[in-house]
Tab-separated table of C-alpha atoms and ligand atoms in Angstrom:
chain	number	residue	atom	x	y	z
A	422	MET	CA	-61.128	-8.485	12.762
A	423	LYS	CA	-60.448	-11.870	14.339
A	424	LYS	CA	-59.419	-11.788	18.000
A	425	LEU	CA	-55.847	-13.087	18.406
A	426	ASN	CA	-54.203	-14.570	21.442
A	427	ARG	CA	-50.839	-13.326	22.729
A	428	ARG	CA	-48.827	-16.024	20.935
A	429	GLU	CA	-50.525	-15.316	17.647
A	430	ILE	CA	-49.850	-11.601	18.015
A	431	LYS	CA	-46.180	-12.281	18.684
A	432	LYS	CA	-45.979	-14.471	15.583
A	433	LEU	CA	-47.784	-11.863	13.501
A	434	LYS	CA	-45.302	-9.231	14.628
A	435	GLU	CA	-42.335	-11.446	13.743
A	436	ASP	CA	-43.774	-12.309	10.342
A	437	LEU	CA	-44.784	-8.819	9.308
A	438	SER	CA	-42.348	-6.332	10.846
A	439	TYR	CA	-38.978	-5.389	9.432
A	440	LYS	CA	-36.391	-5.472	12.172
A	441	PRO	CA	-32.686	-5.095	11.409
A	442	VAL	CA	-30.467	-7.797	12.909
A	443	LEU	CA	-27.285	-7.193	14.880
A	444	ILE	CA	-24.620	-9.405	13.329
A	445	TRP	CA	-22.879	-10.099	16.658
A	446	ASP	CA	-26.040	-11.824	17.889
A	447	LYS	CA	-25.864	-14.340	15.055
A	448	LEU	CA	-22.191	-15.277	14.864
A	449	SER	CA	-20.937	-18.719	15.822
A	450	ALA	CA	-17.522	-19.048	17.477
A	451	ALA	CA	-16.039	-20.076	14.121
A	452	GLN	CA	-17.579	-17.042	12.460
A	453	GLU	CA	-16.200	-14.781	15.197
A	454	ARG	CA	-12.750	-16.106	14.306
A	455	GLU	CA	-13.446	-15.442	10.635
A	456	VAL	CA	-14.362	-11.846	11.549
A	457	GLU	CA	-10.985	-11.422	13.277
A	458	ARG	CA	-9.062	-12.991	10.400
A	459	GLU	CA	-10.729	-10.734	7.883
A	460	ALA	CA	-10.144	-7.635	10.037
A	461	LYS	CA	-6.467	-8.457	10.385
A	462	GLU	CA	-5.981	-8.748	6.622
A	463	TYR	CA	-7.979	-5.604	6.020
A	464	LYS	CA	-5.793	-3.584	8.423
A	465	VAL	CA	-2.666	-4.683	6.537
A	466	PHE	CA	-4.356	-3.555	3.311
A	467	LEU	CA	-5.261	-0.166	4.826
A	468	ASP	CA	-1.763	0.430	6.168
A	469	TYR	CA	-0.357	0.038	2.687
A	470	CYS	CA	-3.142	1.611	0.621
A	471	LEU	CA	-2.837	5.214	1.789
A	472	THR	CA	-3.102	6.756	-1.693
A	473	GLU	CA	-4.791	5.853	-4.987
A	474	ARG	CA	-1.452	4.880	-6.502
A	475	ARG	CA	-0.549	2.583	-3.664
A	476	THR	CA	-4.024	1.035	-3.815
A	477	VAL	CA	-3.598	0.334	-7.532
A	478	ASP	CA	-0.163	-1.186	-6.813
A	479	TRP	CA	-1.757	-3.386	-4.174
A	480	LEU	CA	-4.552	-4.485	-6.527
A	481	ALA	CA	-2.050	-5.437	-9.234
A	482	ARG	CA	0.172	-7.305	-6.814
A	483	GLU	CA	-2.574	-9.146	-4.950
A	484	ALA	CA	-4.488	-10.051	-8.107
A	485	GLY	CA	-1.243	-11.545	-9.405
A	486	ARG	CA	-0.516	-13.319	-6.139
A	487	ALA	CA	-4.024	-14.776	-6.058
A	488	GLY	CA	-3.435	-16.005	-9.606
A	489	PHE	CA	-6.404	-13.997	-10.761
A	490	GLU	CA	-5.644	-14.410	-14.431
A	491	GLU	CA	-5.134	-18.158	-14.111
A	492	PRO	CA	-8.088	-19.793	-12.316
A	493	CYS	CA	-10.424	-19.000	-15.190
A	494	PRO	CA	-10.150	-21.932	-17.611
A	495	GLY	CA	-11.921	-21.212	-20.860
A	496	ARG	CA	-12.912	-17.778	-19.671
A	497	ALA	CA	-10.913	-14.605	-19.507
A	498	CYS	CA	-10.054	-12.935	-16.228
A	499	LEU	CA	-8.500	-9.533	-16.701
A	500	VAL	CA	-6.720	-7.073	-14.480
A	501	VAL	CA	-6.988	-3.685	-16.149
A	502	LEU	CA	-5.281	-0.715	-14.540
A	503	TYR	CA	-5.170	2.795	-15.948
A	504	ARG	CA	-2.895	5.731	-15.198
A	505	HIS	CA	-1.840	4.207	-11.851
A	506	LYS	CA	-5.039	5.584	-10.314
A	507	CYS	CA	-8.010	3.504	-11.405
A	508	GLY	CA	-8.871	0.190	-12.989
A	509	ALA	CA	-10.817	-3.017	-12.696
A	510	LEU	CA	-10.870	-6.758	-12.394
A	511	ALA	CA	-13.067	-8.186	-15.136
A	512	TRP	CA	-14.142	-11.687	-16.105
A	513	LEU	CA	-16.368	-13.583	-18.473
A	514	GLY	CA	-19.201	-15.746	-17.222
A	515	ARG	CA	-21.283	-18.629	-18.527
A	516	ARG	CA	-23.835	-16.272	-20.053
A	517	PRO	CA	-22.993	-13.929	-22.924
A	518	LEU	CA	-21.888	-10.338	-22.377
A	519	SER	CA	-24.941	-9.058	-24.255
A	520	GLU	CA	-27.202	-10.271	-21.428
A	521	GLY	CA	-25.477	-7.995	-18.963
A	522	LEU	CA	-22.785	-7.967	-16.301
A	523	ARG	CA	-22.583	-7.827	-12.532
A	524	ILE	CA	-20.652	-4.668	-11.672
A	525	VAL	CA	-19.426	-3.412	-8.291
A	526	GLY	CA	-17.901	0.071	-8.437
A	527	SER	CA	-15.981	1.654	-5.577
A	528	HIS	CA	-13.645	4.616	-5.276
A	529	ILE	CA	-10.027	4.497	-4.237
A	530	ASP	CA	-9.470	8.178	-3.456
A	531	CYS	CA	-9.870	9.636	0.050
A	532	PRO	CA	-9.982	13.147	1.498
A	533	ARG	CA	-6.489	14.491	2.234
A	534	LEU	CA	-4.114	17.413	1.718
A	535	ASP	CA	-2.420	17.657	-1.692
A	536	LEU	CA	0.765	19.666	-2.223
A	537	LYS	CA	0.201	22.726	-4.386
A	538	THR	CA	1.935	22.946	-7.763
A	539	ARG	CA	4.676	25.196	-6.333
A	540	PRO	CA	4.575	24.130	-2.706
A	541	LEU	CA	7.943	24.981	-1.148
A	542	TYR	CA	8.500	28.234	0.726
A	543	GLU	CA	10.227	29.657	3.763
A	544	GLU	CA	8.736	31.844	6.474
A	545	ALA	CA	10.017	32.853	9.909
A	546	GLU	CA	13.053	30.591	9.607
A	547	MET	CA	11.055	27.497	8.815
A	548	ALA	CA	10.377	25.676	5.552
A	549	PHE	CA	6.837	24.680	4.552
A	550	PHE	CA	4.844	22.938	1.858
A	551	LYS	CA	1.680	24.761	0.811
A	552	THR	CA	-1.271	22.403	0.413
A	553	GLN	CA	-4.727	22.348	-1.056
A	554	TYR	CA	-7.234	20.092	0.610
A	555	TYR	CA	-8.793	17.355	-1.495
A	556	GLY	CA	-12.404	16.363	-0.876
A	557	GLY	CA	-14.668	17.264	2.014
A	558	ILE	CA	-12.511	17.678	5.097
A	559	LYS	CA	-13.117	19.437	8.397
A	560	LYS	CA	-9.911	21.452	8.278
A	561	TYR	CA	-9.285	21.533	12.022
A	562	GLN	CA	-9.006	17.730	12.060
A	563	TRP	CA	-5.762	18.007	10.111
A	564	LEU	CA	-3.973	20.253	12.600
A	565	ALA	CA	-1.570	19.103	15.308
A	566	ARG	CA	-1.266	15.522	14.124
A	567	PRO	CA	1.611	13.518	12.601
A	568	LEU	CA	1.375	13.442	8.824
A	569	ALA	CA	3.126	11.421	6.116
A	570	LEU	CA	4.071	12.522	2.616
A	571	ILE	CA	3.480	9.997	-0.162
A	572	GLY	CA	3.528	10.182	-3.935
A	573	VAL	CA	5.570	10.487	-7.073
A	574	ALA	CA	7.458	13.083	-9.060
A	575	VAL	CA	8.094	12.511	-12.750
A	576	LYS	CA	11.251	14.001	-14.280
A	577	PRO	CA	11.230	15.466	-17.798
A	578	ASP	CA	13.177	12.411	-18.992
A	579	GLY	CA	10.269	10.192	-17.895
A	580	ARG	CA	11.877	8.844	-14.751
A	581	THR	CA	9.440	8.401	-11.865
A	582	VAL	CA	10.695	9.109	-8.366
A	583	GLU	CA	8.728	7.534	-5.516
A	584	ILE	CA	8.459	9.506	-2.311
A	585	GLU	CA	7.312	8.042	0.973
A	586	VAL	CA	8.217	9.678	4.276
A	587	GLY	CA	6.507	9.240	7.624
A	588	LEU	CA	5.336	5.615	7.536
A	589	LYS	CA	8.252	3.698	9.002
A	590	PRO	CA	8.516	3.821	12.809
A	591	ASP	CA	11.779	5.812	12.778
A	592	ASP	CA	10.814	8.105	9.874
A	593	PRO	CA	10.351	11.791	10.602
A	594	VAL	CA	6.764	12.997	10.167
A	595	PHE	CA	5.285	16.328	9.129
A	596	THR	CA	2.584	18.436	10.717
A	597	VAL	CA	0.415	21.517	10.502
A	598	ALA	CA	0.769	23.410	13.794
A	599	ASP	CA	-2.396	24.654	15.476
A	600	LEU	CA	-2.645	27.988	17.270
A	601	LEU	CA	-2.200	27.942	21.050
A	602	PRO	CA	-5.513	28.380	22.958
A	603	HIS	CA	-4.062	31.366	24.839
A	604	LEU	CA	-4.087	33.464	21.666
A	605	ALA	CA	-6.949	31.868	19.776
A	606	ARG	CA	-9.774	34.099	21.015
A	607	LYS	CA	-10.182	36.365	18.000
A	608	ALA	CA	-8.346	34.285	15.410
A	609	GLN	CA	-10.458	31.165	16.032
A	610	TYR	CA	-12.920	31.090	18.980
A	611	GLU	CA	-15.034	34.079	18.032
A	612	LYS	CA	-15.380	32.996	14.417
A	613	LYS	CA	-17.866	30.617	12.895
A	614	LEU	CA	-16.329	27.143	12.631
A	615	SER	CA	-16.528	27.339	8.836
A	616	GLU	CA	-14.371	30.482	8.901
A	617	ALA	CA	-12.047	29.795	11.829
A	618	PHE	CA	-9.801	27.453	9.864
A	619	GLU	CA	-8.565	28.678	6.504
A	620	GLY	CA	-7.365	26.551	3.620
A	621	GLU	CA	-4.353	28.812	3.141
A	622	LYS	CA	-3.212	28.107	6.687
A	623	LEU	CA	-2.938	24.355	6.116
A	624	ASN	CA	0.814	24.674	5.604
A	625	VAL	CA	2.909	21.649	6.416
A	626	ILE	CA	6.134	22.160	8.379
A	627	ILE	CA	8.930	20.333	6.601
A	628	GLY	CA	12.089	21.768	8.112
A	629	SER	CA	13.806	24.344	10.288
A	630	ARG	CA	17.536	23.601	10.038
A	631	PRO	CA	19.346	26.185	7.910
A	632	LEU	CA	22.049	25.765	5.293
A	633	GLY	CA	25.122	28.024	5.481
A	634	ASP	CA	25.269	31.207	7.523
A	635	GLY	CA	23.044	34.258	7.890
A	636	GLU	CA	24.438	35.731	4.661
A	637	VAL	CA	22.614	33.107	2.543
A	638	LYS	CA	19.131	34.219	1.488
A	639	ASP	CA	16.272	31.708	1.941
A	640	ARG	CA	18.664	29.271	3.596
A	641	PHE	CA	15.898	27.226	5.256
A	642	LYS	CA	14.209	26.592	1.924
A	643	LEU	CA	17.608	25.960	0.360
A	644	SER	CA	18.408	23.434	3.054
A	645	LEU	CA	15.240	21.522	2.133
A	646	LEU	CA	16.006	21.730	-1.573
A	647	SER	CA	19.407	20.263	-0.886
A	648	LEU	CA	17.829	17.408	1.106
A	649	LEU	CA	15.286	16.738	-1.655
A	650	LYS	CA	18.165	16.541	-4.143
A	651	GLU	CA	20.243	14.288	-1.923
A	652	ARG	CA	17.473	11.928	-0.961
A	653	PHE	CA	15.235	11.875	-4.047
A	654	ASP	CA	17.285	13.553	-6.790
A	655	LEU	CA	14.587	16.214	-7.091
A	656	SER	CA	14.805	19.925	-7.862
A	657	GLU	CA	12.151	22.529	-7.076
A	658	ALA	CA	10.955	22.398	-10.708
A	659	ASP	CA	10.398	18.630	-10.411
A	660	LEU	CA	7.662	19.319	-7.855
A	661	VAL	CA	5.585	20.810	-10.679
A	662	SER	CA	5.235	17.365	-12.272
A	663	ALA	CA	4.503	15.590	-9.007
A	664	GLU	CA	1.515	14.179	-7.168
A	665	LEU	CA	2.305	14.346	-3.486
A	666	GLU	CA	-0.333	13.648	-0.870
A	667	VAL	CA	-0.255	14.415	2.833
A	668	VAL	CA	-2.073	11.727	4.819
A	669	PRO	CA	-2.281	10.775	8.517
A	670	ALA	CA	0.886	9.019	9.690
A	671	GLN	CA	-0.858	6.301	11.667
A	672	ARG	CA	-1.765	2.654	11.416
A	673	ALA	CA	-5.190	1.065	11.405
A	674	ARG	CA	-6.059	0.044	14.963
A	675	ASP	CA	-8.660	-1.979	16.805
A	676	VAL	CA	-10.914	0.318	18.799
A	677	GLY	CA	-12.528	-0.542	22.117
A	678	LEU	CA	-11.560	-3.044	24.799
A	679	ASP	CA	-13.620	-5.632	22.949
A	680	ARG	CA	-11.867	-4.788	19.659
A	681	ALA	CA	-15.192	-4.673	17.806
A	682	LEU	CA	-14.299	-1.652	15.688
A	683	ILE	CA	-11.477	-0.723	13.343
A	684	GLY	CA	-10.249	2.878	13.425
A	685	ALA	CA	-8.299	4.051	10.391
A	686	TYR	CA	-7.801	6.641	7.723
A	687	GLY	CA	-9.611	5.878	4.472
A	688	HIS	CA	-12.395	3.360	5.181
A	689	ASP	CA	-14.324	5.609	2.758
A	690	ASP	CA	-14.054	3.985	0.336
A	691	ARG	CA	-11.206	1.531	0.600
A	692	VAL	CA	-13.415	-0.786	2.636
A	693	SER	CA	-15.496	-1.253	-0.532
A	694	VAL	CA	-12.338	-1.674	-2.619
A	695	TYR	CA	-11.120	-4.406	-0.282
A	696	THR	CA	-14.416	-6.259	0.109
A	697	SER	CA	-15.318	-6.147	-3.593
A	698	PHE	CA	-11.810	-7.297	-4.553
A	699	GLN	CA	-12.009	-10.292	-2.219
A	700	ALA	CA	-15.534	-11.039	-3.436
A	701	ALA	CA	-14.358	-10.950	-7.050
A	702	LEU	CA	-11.620	-13.493	-6.301
A	703	GLU	CA	-14.235	-15.731	-4.730
A	704	ALA	CA	-16.713	-15.342	-7.598
A	705	VAL	CA	-14.307	-16.306	-10.395
A	706	ARG	CA	-13.397	-19.499	-8.555
A	707	VAL	CA	-16.956	-20.813	-8.684
A	708	GLU	CA	-16.985	-24.248	-10.329
A	709	GLY	CA	-17.613	-23.695	-14.038
A	710	GLY	CA	-17.411	-19.922	-13.541
A	711	PRO	CA	-20.016	-17.425	-12.367
A	712	ALA	CA	-23.224	-17.184	-14.363
A	713	ARG	CA	-22.602	-13.613	-15.424
A	714	PRO	CA	-19.555	-11.774	-16.605
A	715	GLY	CA	-18.447	-9.231	-14.031
A	716	ILE	CA	-16.468	-6.092	-13.414
A	717	CYS	CA	-15.029	-5.010	-10.102
A	718	LEU	CA	-14.420	-1.346	-10.858
A	719	PHE	CA	-12.109	0.985	-8.928
A	720	VAL	CA	-12.363	4.687	-9.711
A	721	ASP	CA	-10.552	7.801	-8.574
A	722	LYS	CA	-11.765	11.382	-7.965
A	723	GLU	CA	-15.105	10.472	-6.348
A	724	GLU	CA	-14.458	12.812	-3.452
A	725	THR	CA	-14.140	15.770	-5.832
A	726	GLY	CA	-17.089	15.034	-8.113
A	727	SER	CA	-15.885	12.088	-10.238
A	728	ASP	CA	-14.439	14.410	-12.907
A	729	GLY	CA	-11.114	13.813	-14.612
A	730	SER	CA	-9.785	11.003	-16.777
A	731	THR	CA	-9.591	8.581	-13.851
A	732	GLY	CA	-13.007	9.380	-12.350
A	733	ALA	CA	-16.378	7.662	-12.771
A	734	GLN	CA	-17.492	10.270	-15.306
A	735	SER	CA	-14.699	9.196	-17.657
A	736	ARG	CA	-15.404	6.288	-20.009
A	737	LEU	CA	-13.424	3.810	-17.987
A	738	LEU	CA	-16.290	1.318	-17.698
A	739	GLU	CA	-16.703	1.237	-21.490
A	740	GLN	CA	-12.968	0.641	-21.875
A	741	VAL	CA	-13.039	-2.309	-19.501
A	742	THR	CA	-16.166	-3.747	-21.115
A	743	ALA	CA	-14.510	-3.448	-24.532
A	744	GLN	CA	-11.573	-5.457	-23.220
A	745	LEU	CA	-13.964	-8.198	-22.130
A	746	PHE	CA	-15.455	-8.322	-25.644
A	747	ILE	CA	-11.980	-8.666	-27.105
A	748	ALA	CA	-11.152	-11.391	-24.585
A	749	ALA	CA	-14.317	-13.222	-25.644
A	750	GLY	CA	-13.237	-12.978	-29.265
A	751	LEU	CA	-16.038	-10.540	-30.082
A	752	GLN	CA	-16.047	-7.200	-31.855
A	753	PRO	CA	-16.294	-4.420	-29.200
A	754	SER	CA	-18.629	-2.233	-31.244
A	755	SER	CA	-20.107	0.711	-29.422
A	756	TRP	CA	-23.599	-0.791	-29.827
A	757	ALA	CA	-22.493	-4.116	-28.328
A	758	ILE	CA	-20.890	-2.335	-25.351
A	759	GLU	CA	-23.970	-0.211	-24.813
A	760	GLU	CA	-26.232	-3.241	-24.936
A	761	ALA	CA	-24.089	-5.155	-22.427
A	762	LEU	CA	-23.964	-2.234	-20.003
A	763	PHE	CA	-27.662	-1.433	-20.411
A	764	ASN	CA	-28.533	-4.967	-19.365
A	765	SER	CA	-26.142	-4.907	-16.391
A	766	ARG	CA	-26.788	-4.729	-12.685
A	767	ALA	CA	-24.485	-2.773	-10.416
A	768	LEU	CA	-23.702	-1.912	-6.847
A	769	SER	CA	-22.297	1.534	-6.227
A	770	ALA	CA	-20.179	0.324	-3.341
A	771	ASP	CA	-19.640	3.212	-1.001
A	772	VAL	CA	-19.823	3.753	2.721
A	773	SER	CA	-22.894	5.103	4.476
A	774	ALA	CA	-23.162	7.298	7.540
A	775	ALA	CA	-23.487	5.334	10.779
A	776	PHE	CA	-25.814	6.742	13.434
A	777	ASP	CA	-23.793	8.992	15.742
A	778	PRO	CA	-25.252	8.942	19.284
A	779	ASP	CA	-23.603	12.301	20.054
A	780	TYR	CA	-25.463	13.949	17.186
A	781	PRO	CA	-28.857	12.236	17.009
A	782	GLU	CA	-30.334	15.504	15.725
A	783	VAL	CA	-28.770	15.136	12.258
A	784	HIS	CA	-30.013	11.599	11.737
A	785	GLU	CA	-33.474	10.365	11.018
A	786	LYS	CA	-33.332	7.446	13.388
A	787	ARG	CA	-35.844	5.295	11.555
A	788	ASN	CA	-33.793	5.463	8.370
A	789	ALA	CA	-30.277	5.596	9.777
A	790	ALA	CA	-27.618	2.927	9.386
A	791	PHE	CA	-26.190	1.450	12.591
A	792	LEU	CA	-22.762	-0.065	13.162
A	793	GLY	CA	-22.890	-3.858	13.283
A	794	TYR	CA	-26.125	-4.337	11.339
A	795	GLY	CA	-24.408	-5.109	8.053
A	796	PRO	CA	-23.913	-3.221	4.816
A	797	CYS	CA	-26.536	-0.574	4.203
A	798	LEU	CA	-28.700	-0.543	1.093
A	799	VAL	CA	-29.300	3.111	0.215
A	800	LYS	CA	-32.042	3.499	-2.382
A	801	TYR	CA	-31.073	7.081	-3.123
A	802	THR	CA	-28.479	9.595	-1.960
A	803	GLY	CA	-28.375	13.249	-3.108
A	804	SER	CA	-30.054	15.996	-1.117
A	805	GLY	CA	-33.299	17.872	-0.479
A	806	GLY	CA	-36.051	16.819	-2.866
A	807	LYS	CA	-34.041	13.845	-4.145
A	808	TYR	CA	-31.791	16.081	-6.218
A	809	SER	CA	-28.625	14.770	-7.854
A	810	THR	CA	-29.175	11.127	-7.279
A	811	ASN	CA	-29.841	7.802	-8.848
A	812	ASP	CA	-33.023	6.482	-7.248
A	813	ALA	CA	-32.925	2.703	-7.598
A	814	ASN	CA	-35.863	0.917	-9.223
A	815	ALA	CA	-38.163	-1.209	-7.060
A	816	GLU	CA	-37.795	-4.199	-9.394
A	817	TYR	CA	-34.049	-4.116	-8.941
A	818	LEU	CA	-34.254	-3.779	-5.169
A	819	GLY	CA	-36.647	-6.719	-5.034
A	820	TRP	CA	-34.198	-8.859	-7.006
A	821	LEU	CA	-31.255	-7.755	-4.863
A	822	ARG	CA	-33.079	-8.547	-1.620
A	823	GLY	CA	-33.612	-12.056	-2.950
A	824	VAL	CA	-29.913	-12.446	-3.762
A	825	LEU	CA	-28.820	-11.227	-0.310
A	826	ASP	CA	-31.405	-13.217	1.607
A	827	ARG	CA	-30.606	-16.457	-0.242
A	828	ALA	CA	-26.919	-15.980	0.627
A	829	ARG	CA	-27.942	-15.360	4.255
A	830	VAL	CA	-26.328	-11.942	4.306
A	831	ILE	CA	-27.314	-9.681	7.188
A	832	TRP	CA	-27.901	-6.247	5.714
A	833	GLN	CA	-29.813	-3.106	6.567
A	834	ALA	CA	-31.604	-0.385	4.626
A	835	GLY	CA	-31.367	3.324	5.253
A	836	GLY	CA	-30.394	6.781	4.095
A	837	LEU	CA	-27.764	9.413	4.802
A	838	GLY	CA	-29.442	11.708	7.335
A	839	LYS	CA	-32.289	14.149	7.878
A	840	VAL	CA	-33.762	15.426	4.629
A	841	ASP	CA	-32.861	19.089	5.196
A	842	GLU	CA	-29.548	18.487	6.974
A	843	GLY	CA	-27.224	18.276	3.987
A	844	GLY	CA	-26.486	15.453	1.632
A	845	GLY	CA	-23.969	13.696	-0.496
A	846	GLY	CA	-23.573	11.648	-3.618
A	847	THR	CA	-21.723	8.649	-4.957
A	848	ILE	CA	-20.797	7.240	-8.349
A	849	ALA	CA	-24.234	5.590	-8.658
A	850	LYS	CA	-25.633	8.355	-10.842
A	851	TYR	CA	-22.687	8.113	-13.242
A	852	LEU	CA	-23.032	4.350	-13.587
A	853	ALA	CA	-26.761	4.896	-14.139
A	854	ARG	CA	-25.999	6.854	-17.314
A	855	TYR	CA	-25.583	3.569	-19.130
A	856	GLY	CA	-29.178	2.725	-18.314
A	857	LEU	CA	-28.129	-0.116	-16.038
A	858	GLU	CA	-29.708	-0.965	-12.708
A	859	VAL	CA	-27.691	0.384	-9.784
A	860	VAL	CA	-28.063	1.034	-6.076
A	861	ASP	CA	-25.788	2.302	-3.325
A	862	PHE	CA	-24.557	-0.306	-0.923
A	863	GLY	CA	-21.836	-0.228	1.696
A	864	VAL	CA	-20.404	-0.300	5.178
A	865	PRO	CA	-21.655	2.194	7.802
A	866	VAL	CA	-18.884	4.532	8.977
A	867	LEU	CA	-18.709	6.655	12.113
A	868	GLY	CA	-16.663	9.845	11.800
A	869	MET	CA	-16.667	9.647	8.006
A	870	HIS	CA	-14.040	11.792	6.226
A	871	SER	CA	-12.089	12.274	9.434
A	872	PRO	CA	-8.471	11.114	9.668
A	873	PHE	CA	-9.667	8.294	11.953
A	874	GLU	CA	-12.889	6.749	10.671
A	875	LEU	CA	-14.587	3.828	12.440
A	876	ILE	CA	-16.247	0.704	11.091
A	877	SER	CA	-17.487	-2.510	12.681
A	878	LYS	CA	-15.509	-5.688	12.025
A	879	ALA	CA	-18.787	-7.585	11.702
A	880	ASP	CA	-19.925	-5.272	8.878
A	881	LEU	CA	-16.646	-5.848	7.067
A	882	LEU	CA	-17.193	-9.596	6.840
A	883	MET	CA	-20.867	-9.310	5.935
A	884	THR	CA	-20.140	-6.797	3.165
A	885	ARG	CA	-17.624	-9.111	1.558
A	886	ARG	CA	-20.199	-11.886	1.640
A	887	ALA	CA	-22.864	-9.652	0.158
A	888	MET	CA	-20.643	-8.677	-2.736
A	889	ALA	CA	-19.630	-12.265	-3.418
A	890	ALA	CA	-23.309	-13.238	-3.549
A	891	PHE	CA	-23.962	-10.373	-5.958
A	892	PHE	CA	-21.133	-11.350	-8.311
A	893	LYS	CA	-22.317	-14.965	-8.303
A	894	ALA	CA	-25.981	-14.134	-8.857
A	895	GLU	CA	-27.766	-15.381	-11.993
B	1841	MN	MN1	-17.268	7.421	-0.538
B	1842	MN	MN1	-16.502	10.275	0.868
């Protein structure tokens, strides 16, 4: 081997090594301002989009406000929303549908507490709602914190009643009381963490002011029923046909003296919803239209396995693709839809786990995502011996790297955590069923699935850019 001098060695190292880049090191003053602008808008989005339904409302409203259906001369731009809980933005490109689309899929559901079908009861002179947790929560994180109640109830005559309590500054909030430490020894401390907090104890306090005198049976529950009637025109039976979610009653906040992070409920996966939506608006405005048709897909139920008619395992994507065929004046035959999807390229836009310095033992440092290094490309998720995952093809990853690098996006590559530590999945494997190319891609999150998740503002901006580049790619 040829002897190299120190300068040559340094150059060799720079040329050959892969070293992730911290976004903050590369931002100009103007870009720093852009980061702040984006973060501000995103926090407004988060404060409104606390449930799937509200997120769908937001998408419909903002797509309309941005004139999404109008800036597409000669090409169709569609806003398709289903069952108030999922949907898509979709558009035609310069190339035909049969050659494939650019698809970014994210999920709009987040872990939370759902009211049970028959939630209302009274115990020890207090009224409660029984809940069932939705998605992977650490139950103790939901105790002793202000909670809001949001959702709808649908009456037998078809009328929908909207319920939203706990968001306005002077609204009352709800809570699940935690046990005092003085008496927690046997009930909590001596138990394994997985057993110390029971699902059946996640009961939300909703009232403690009685109706009538001591002669009236269940007068605390009755008092609440009377309030529900007065305020929302609801009876106890109406709660059967309701979808009511209990979520943290808090706003998205800057975190740290330097305000580099955003703390909020629901970054997973509303940060992908927000960034892909903004990227879609940008892509359709390209002069002459983007090369490829595209779909910005928003699904529900990811946190519980993507089942159900609004989840990624439903045939939502086929429905949306069919609508694009119709918009293009083509017959949406099942073969044509299959061909278009088979030739498509997709990002499964979902958050990744950011390295947690308090728990380095669960991460594999060389393959962990770090806050501030951009969206993370995750070749495969799943667990153990690569079970239950889509494992992206090398050819696709090569192409995607080219797209990101040409758009000067700062991104990183990594995985979820140590091989034997646990695991998780995304909608990638359901999108992959169409035979399309797909890979997981998204913002690193610290404290994922907690009521107060953290992301870096710099990653937010870079992820939006990455998705715009993807939608615009040839
Ligand atoms: Mn997710
Ligand atoms: Mn999740």
